[in-house]
Amino acid sequence: MLIDGAAGYGYTLTEDPALPPQSFSRLEIEALTLGVASLGDLGDNTLTTAGRNALARIVATLPDRQARQAAHATMRAWRPPEPRAAVTIDLDLLREACWDEFSVRIAYRDANGRRTEREILPLGMSYSPRTLMLVGRCLLREAHRTFEVPRIEALERGGRSFRPRRVQLLRDYVVLRTAVWKRKEQQARTPS
């Protein structure tokens, strides 16, 4: 966009002819619309709204033919509704903690009903059909842990920054999980 202006006349926006129009193949348009539509299955209204808004902005920049393809996408996903455990904490705060790399204090109820309070370094969230999971470095246990977000009863901002360690902590978690999965896979193949 070029911005032109003159005293007494105001400003005008002019398309920059040097920039090509945004273009997607029909299959890419279908993939975008299908992906955004599936966000509704996660039970995270903020994320669903953000996806719809982003898609609307993308579609608004498409040439007419492609914008019509997006409006009339042929692919749909349907899943029978599965009961999802309700999330009662502020997901926006949790997302902010992951992005900005600050700790959070949580009150957590485990599968046996025991309640603990701990401070964690939140590394990322994972949506599954059944629940929302949080991967973090637990400062109480000094180990990586996975928490079911619906079991978090209270959440507040912690006092520690772990910037710029998030990427390395995530890599460490992936190495640990991969080793566990390989061990389980090997045990399943080994006759007893």
mmCIF file of C-alpha atoms in Angstrom:
data_model
loop_
_atom_site.group_PDB
_atom_site.id
_atom_site.type_symbol
_atom_site.label_atom_id
_atom_site.label_comp_id
_atom_site.label_asym_id
_atom_site.label_seq_id
_atom_site.Cartn_x
_atom_site.Cartn_y
_atom_site.Cartn_z
ATOM 1 C CA MET A 1 0.000 0.000 0.000
ATOM 2 C CA LEU A 2 1.124 3.478 -0.794
ATOM 3 C CA ILE A 3 -0.172 6.391 1.266
ATOM 4 C CA ASP A 4 -0.591 9.641 -0.652
ATOM 5 C CA GLY A 5 -1.710 12.939 0.798
ATOM 6 C CA ALA A 6 -2.124 16.610 0.070
ATOM 7 C CA ALA A 7 -2.967 19.537 2.319
ATOM 8 C CA GLY A 8 -6.705 20.182 2.291
ATOM 9 C CA TYR A 9 -7.516 16.909 0.477
ATOM 10 C CA GLY A 10 -6.655 14.221 3.037
ATOM 11 C CA TYR A 11 -4.986 10.887 2.439
ATOM 12 C CA THR A 12 -5.544 8.078 -0.067
ATOM 13 C CA LEU A 13 -4.390 4.483 -0.036
ATOM 14 C CA THR A 14 -3.126 3.121 -3.317
ATOM 15 C CA GLU A 15 -2.385 -0.541 -4.024
ATOM 16 C CA ASP A 16 1.308 -1.130 -4.530
ATOM 17 C CA PRO A 17 1.614 -2.582 -8.043
ATOM 18 C CA ALA A 18 4.975 -4.100 -7.125
ATOM 19 C CA LEU A 19 3.263 -6.507 -4.698
ATOM 20 C CA PRO A 20 1.567 -9.517 -6.279
ATOM 21 C CA PRO A 21 -1.953 -10.342 -5.077
ATOM 22 C CA GLN A 22 -2.129 -13.037 -2.422
ATOM 23 C CA SER A 23 -2.873 -16.345 -4.081
ATOM 24 C CA PHE A 24 -3.634 -19.857 -2.908
ATOM 25 C CA SER A 25 -4.495 -23.045 -4.740
ATOM 26 C CA ARG A 26 -8.017 -24.425 -4.340
ATOM 27 C CA LEU A 27 -6.653 -27.195 -2.094
ATOM 28 C CA GLU A 28 -4.795 -24.675 0.082
ATOM 29 C CA ILE A 29 -8.021 -22.686 0.489
ATOM 30 C CA GLU A 30 -9.861 -25.874 1.477
ATOM 31 C CA ALA A 31 -7.125 -26.724 3.990
ATOM 32 C CA LEU A 32 -7.316 -23.266 5.586
ATOM 33 C CA THR A 33 -11.107 -23.297 5.904
ATOM 34 C CA LEU A 34 -11.124 -26.872 7.201
ATOM 35 C CA GLY A 35 -8.418 -26.122 9.755
ATOM 36 C CA VAL A 36 -10.152 -23.027 11.081
ATOM 37 C CA ALA A 37 -13.518 -24.807 11.204
ATOM 38 C CA SER A 38 -12.017 -27.611 13.288
ATOM 39 C CA LEU A 39 -10.891 -25.133 15.967
ATOM 40 C CA GLY A 40 -14.460 -25.112 17.270
ATOM 41 C CA ASP A 41 -14.025 -28.734 18.377
ATOM 42 C CA LEU A 42 -11.333 -27.725 20.874
ATOM 43 C CA GLY A 43 -13.633 -25.903 23.253
ATOM 44 C CA ASP A 44 -11.388 -22.827 23.291
ATOM 45 C CA ASN A 45 -13.609 -19.936 22.220
ATOM 46 C CA THR A 46 -10.795 -17.366 22.190
ATOM 47 C CA LEU A 47 -8.686 -19.498 19.851
ATOM 48 C CA THR A 48 -11.688 -20.281 17.634
ATOM 49 C CA THR A 49 -12.547 -16.586 17.287
ATOM 50 C CA ALA A 50 -8.914 -15.716 16.517
ATOM 51 C CA GLY A 51 -8.825 -18.360 13.775
ATOM 52 C CA ARG A 52 -12.047 -17.111 12.200
ATOM 53 C CA ASN A 53 -10.827 -13.511 12.288
ATOM 54 C CA ALA A 54 -7.496 -14.468 10.703
ATOM 55 C CA LEU A 55 -9.232 -16.445 7.955
ATOM 56 C CA ALA A 56 -11.591 -13.521 7.242
ATOM 57 C CA ARG A 57 -8.594 -11.197 6.825
ATOM 58 C CA ILE A 58 -6.901 -13.674 4.491
ATOM 59 C CA VAL A 59 -10.058 -14.141 2.409
ATOM 60 C CA ALA A 60 -10.498 -10.356 2.166
ATOM 61 C CA THR A 61 -7.152 -10.110 0.339
ATOM 62 C CA LEU A 62 -7.883 -12.890 -2.165
ATOM 63 C CA PRO A 63 -8.920 -12.315 -5.761
ATOM 64 C CA ASP A 64 -12.709 -12.702 -6.288
ATOM 65 C CA ARG A 65 -12.581 -16.255 -7.671
ATOM 66 C CA GLN A 66 -10.560 -17.522 -4.716
ATOM 67 C CA ALA A 67 -12.666 -15.600 -2.190
ATOM 68 C CA ARG A 68 -15.758 -17.382 -3.602
ATOM 69 C CA GLN A 69 -13.959 -20.728 -3.268
ATOM 70 C CA ALA A 70 -13.271 -19.945 0.402
ATOM 71 C CA ALA A 71 -16.904 -18.965 0.990
ATOM 72 C CA HIS A 72 -18.131 -22.181 -0.606
ATOM 73 C CA ALA A 73 -15.504 -24.687 0.511
ATOM 74 C CA THR A 74 -16.527 -28.240 -0.302
ATOM 75 C CA MET A 75 -14.754 -30.045 2.520
ATOM 76 C CA ARG A 76 -16.216 -30.299 5.992
ATOM 77 C CA ALA A 77 -15.166 -32.202 9.078
ATOM 78 C CA TRP A 78 -17.713 -33.652 11.424
ATOM 79 C CA ARG A 79 -17.005 -35.508 14.602
ATOM 80 C CA PRO A 80 -19.569 -36.797 17.009
ATOM 81 C CA PRO A 81 -19.451 -34.565 20.060
ATOM 82 C CA GLU A 82 -17.210 -36.005 22.746
ATOM 83 C CA PRO A 83 -17.541 -34.898 26.321
ATOM 84 C CA ARG A 84 -14.673 -32.585 27.162
ATOM 85 C CA ALA A 85 -13.722 -31.671 30.676
ATOM 86 C CA ALA A 86 -14.473 -28.007 31.356
ATOM 87 C CA VAL A 87 -11.561 -25.613 31.695
ATOM 88 C CA THR A 88 -12.135 -23.137 34.523
ATOM 89 C CA ILE A 89 -8.858 -21.201 34.519
ATOM 90 C CA ASP A 90 -7.873 -18.182 32.432
ATOM 91 C CA LEU A 91 -6.448 -19.698 29.228
ATOM 92 C CA ASP A 92 -5.356 -16.258 28.039
ATOM 93 C CA LEU A 93 -3.016 -15.967 31.047
ATOM 94 C CA LEU A 94 -1.695 -19.472 30.407
ATOM 95 C CA ARG A 95 -1.036 -18.712 26.723
ATOM 96 C CA GLU A 96 0.665 -15.427 27.692
ATOM 97 C CA ALA A 97 2.894 -17.296 30.163
ATOM 98 C CA CYS A 98 3.940 -19.740 27.426
ATOM 99 C CA TRP A 99 4.640 -16.971 24.898
ATOM 100 C CA ASP A 100 6.332 -14.557 27.292
ATOM 101 C CA GLU A 101 8.157 -17.284 29.227
ATOM 102 C CA PHE A 102 7.142 -16.560 32.805
ATOM 103 C CA SER A 103 6.244 -19.055 35.493
ATOM 104 C CA VAL A 104 2.756 -19.696 36.812
ATOM 105 C CA ARG A 105 1.587 -20.977 40.182
ATOM 106 C CA ILE A 106 -1.120 -23.578 40.000
ATOM 107 C CA ALA A 107 -3.349 -25.577 42.301
ATOM 108 C CA TYR A 108 -3.654 -28.984 40.654
ATOM 109 C CA ARG A 109 -5.794 -32.024 41.443
ATOM 110 C CA ASP A 110 -4.252 -35.279 40.197
ATOM 111 C CA ALA A 111 -6.102 -38.372 38.936
ATOM 112 C CA ASN A 112 -6.365 -39.686 42.522
ATOM 113 C CA GLY A 113 -7.928 -36.447 43.753
ATOM 114 C CA ARG A 114 -4.862 -35.203 45.641
ATOM 115 C CA ARG A 115 -4.420 -31.432 45.496
ATOM 116 C CA THR A 116 -0.973 -29.896 45.199
ATOM 117 C CA GLU A 117 0.252 -26.372 44.708
ATOM 118 C CA ARG A 118 3.312 -25.792 42.598
ATOM 119 C CA GLU A 119 5.099 -23.327 40.373
ATOM 120 C CA ILE A 120 5.764 -24.399 36.810
ATOM 121 C CA LEU A 121 7.449 -23.119 33.688
ATOM 122 C CA PRO A 122 4.717 -23.558 31.054
ATOM 123 C CA LEU A 123 6.262 -24.736 27.780
ATOM 124 C CA GLY A 124 3.237 -25.408 25.590
ATOM 125 C CA MET A 125 -0.303 -26.701 25.317
ATOM 126 C CA SER A 126 -1.624 -29.674 23.391
ATOM 127 C CA TYR A 127 -5.250 -30.101 22.343
ATOM 128 C CA SER A 128 -6.613 -33.614 22.059
ATOM 129 C CA PRO A 129 -10.169 -34.822 21.410
ATOM 130 C CA ARG A 130 -10.648 -35.484 25.131
ATOM 131 C CA THR A 131 -8.762 -32.776 26.989
ATOM 132 C CA LEU A 132 -6.295 -29.914 26.895
ATOM 133 C CA MET A 133 -2.806 -30.758 28.138
ATOM 134 C CA LEU A 134 -0.078 -28.455 29.439
ATOM 135 C CA VAL A 135 3.588 -29.402 29.184
ATOM 136 C CA GLY A 136 5.754 -27.709 31.754
ATOM 137 C CA ARG A 137 8.827 -27.873 33.895
ATOM 138 C CA CYS A 138 7.643 -28.389 37.470
ATOM 139 C CA LEU A 139 9.824 -26.457 39.903
ATOM 140 C CA LEU A 140 8.504 -28.497 42.857
ATOM 141 C CA ARG A 141 9.577 -31.839 41.335
ATOM 142 C CA GLU A 142 12.457 -30.390 39.251
ATOM 143 C CA ALA A 143 11.210 -32.400 36.285
ATOM 144 C CA HIS A 144 9.112 -32.129 33.156
ATOM 145 C CA ARG A 145 5.438 -32.847 33.766
ATOM 146 C CA THR A 146 2.242 -32.992 31.766
ATOM 147 C CA PHE A 147 -0.869 -31.519 33.365
ATOM 148 C CA GLU A 148 -4.497 -31.896 32.322
ATOM 149 C CA VAL A 149 -5.646 -28.277 32.188
ATOM 150 C CA PRO A 150 -9.208 -29.022 33.441
ATOM 151 C CA ARG A 151 -7.608 -30.336 36.657
ATOM 152 C CA ILE A 152 -5.919 -27.002 37.312
ATOM 153 C CA GLU A 153 -8.165 -25.402 39.905
ATOM 154 C CA ALA A 154 -6.306 -22.096 40.292
ATOM 155 C CA LEU A 155 -3.759 -20.236 38.196
ATOM 156 C CA GLU A 156 -1.804 -17.066 38.846
ATOM 157 C CA ARG A 157 1.271 -15.400 37.447
ATOM 158 C CA GLY A 158 4.505 -16.597 39.023
ATOM 159 C CA GLY A 159 7.626 -14.637 39.799
ATOM 160 C CA ARG A 160 10.187 -16.275 37.539
ATOM 161 C CA SER A 161 11.168 -15.660 33.960
ATOM 162 C CA PHE A 162 12.675 -18.533 32.022
ATOM 163 C CA ARG A 163 13.551 -16.570 28.920
ATOM 164 C CA PRO A 164 15.378 -17.621 26.741
ATOM 165 C CA ARG A 165 15.313 -21.269 27.946
ATOM 166 C CA ARG A 166 11.893 -22.347 26.595
ATOM 167 C CA VAL A 167 13.174 -23.876 23.340
ATOM 168 C CA GLN A 168 15.861 -25.919 25.103
ATOM 169 C CA LEU A 169 13.388 -27.053 27.779
ATOM 170 C CA LEU A 170 10.983 -28.184 25.040
ATOM 171 C CA ARG A 171 13.789 -30.047 23.265
ATOM 172 C CA ASP A 172 14.673 -31.797 26.533
ATOM 173 C CA TYR A 173 11.010 -32.791 26.976
ATOM 174 C CA VAL A 174 10.820 -34.224 23.442
ATOM 175 C CA VAL A 175 13.990 -36.268 24.034
ATOM 176 C CA LEU A 176 12.540 -37.668 27.278
ATOM 177 C CA ARG A 177 9.140 -38.505 25.733
ATOM 178 C CA THR A 178 10.715 -40.064 22.650
ATOM 179 C CA ALA A 179 12.853 -42.344 24.842
ATOM 180 C CA VAL A 180 9.755 -43.417 26.808
ATOM 181 C CA TRP A 181 7.767 -44.126 23.628
ATOM 182 C CA LYS A 182 10.638 -46.136 22.113
ATOM 183 C CA ARG A 183 11.016 -48.138 25.323
ATOM 184 C CA LYS A 184 7.287 -48.931 25.395
ATOM 185 C CA GLU A 185 7.312 -49.844 21.709
ATOM 186 C CA GLN A 186 10.272 -52.172 22.245
ATOM 187 C CA GLN A 187 8.592 -53.810 25.261
ATOM 188 C CA ALA A 188 5.425 -54.361 23.215
ATOM 189 C CA ARG A 189 7.427 -56.159 20.496
ATOM 190 C CA THR A 190 9.453 -58.273 22.913
ATOM 191 C CA PRO A 191 7.728 -61.585 23.738
ATOM 192 C CA SER A 192 7.334 -62.208 27.455
#
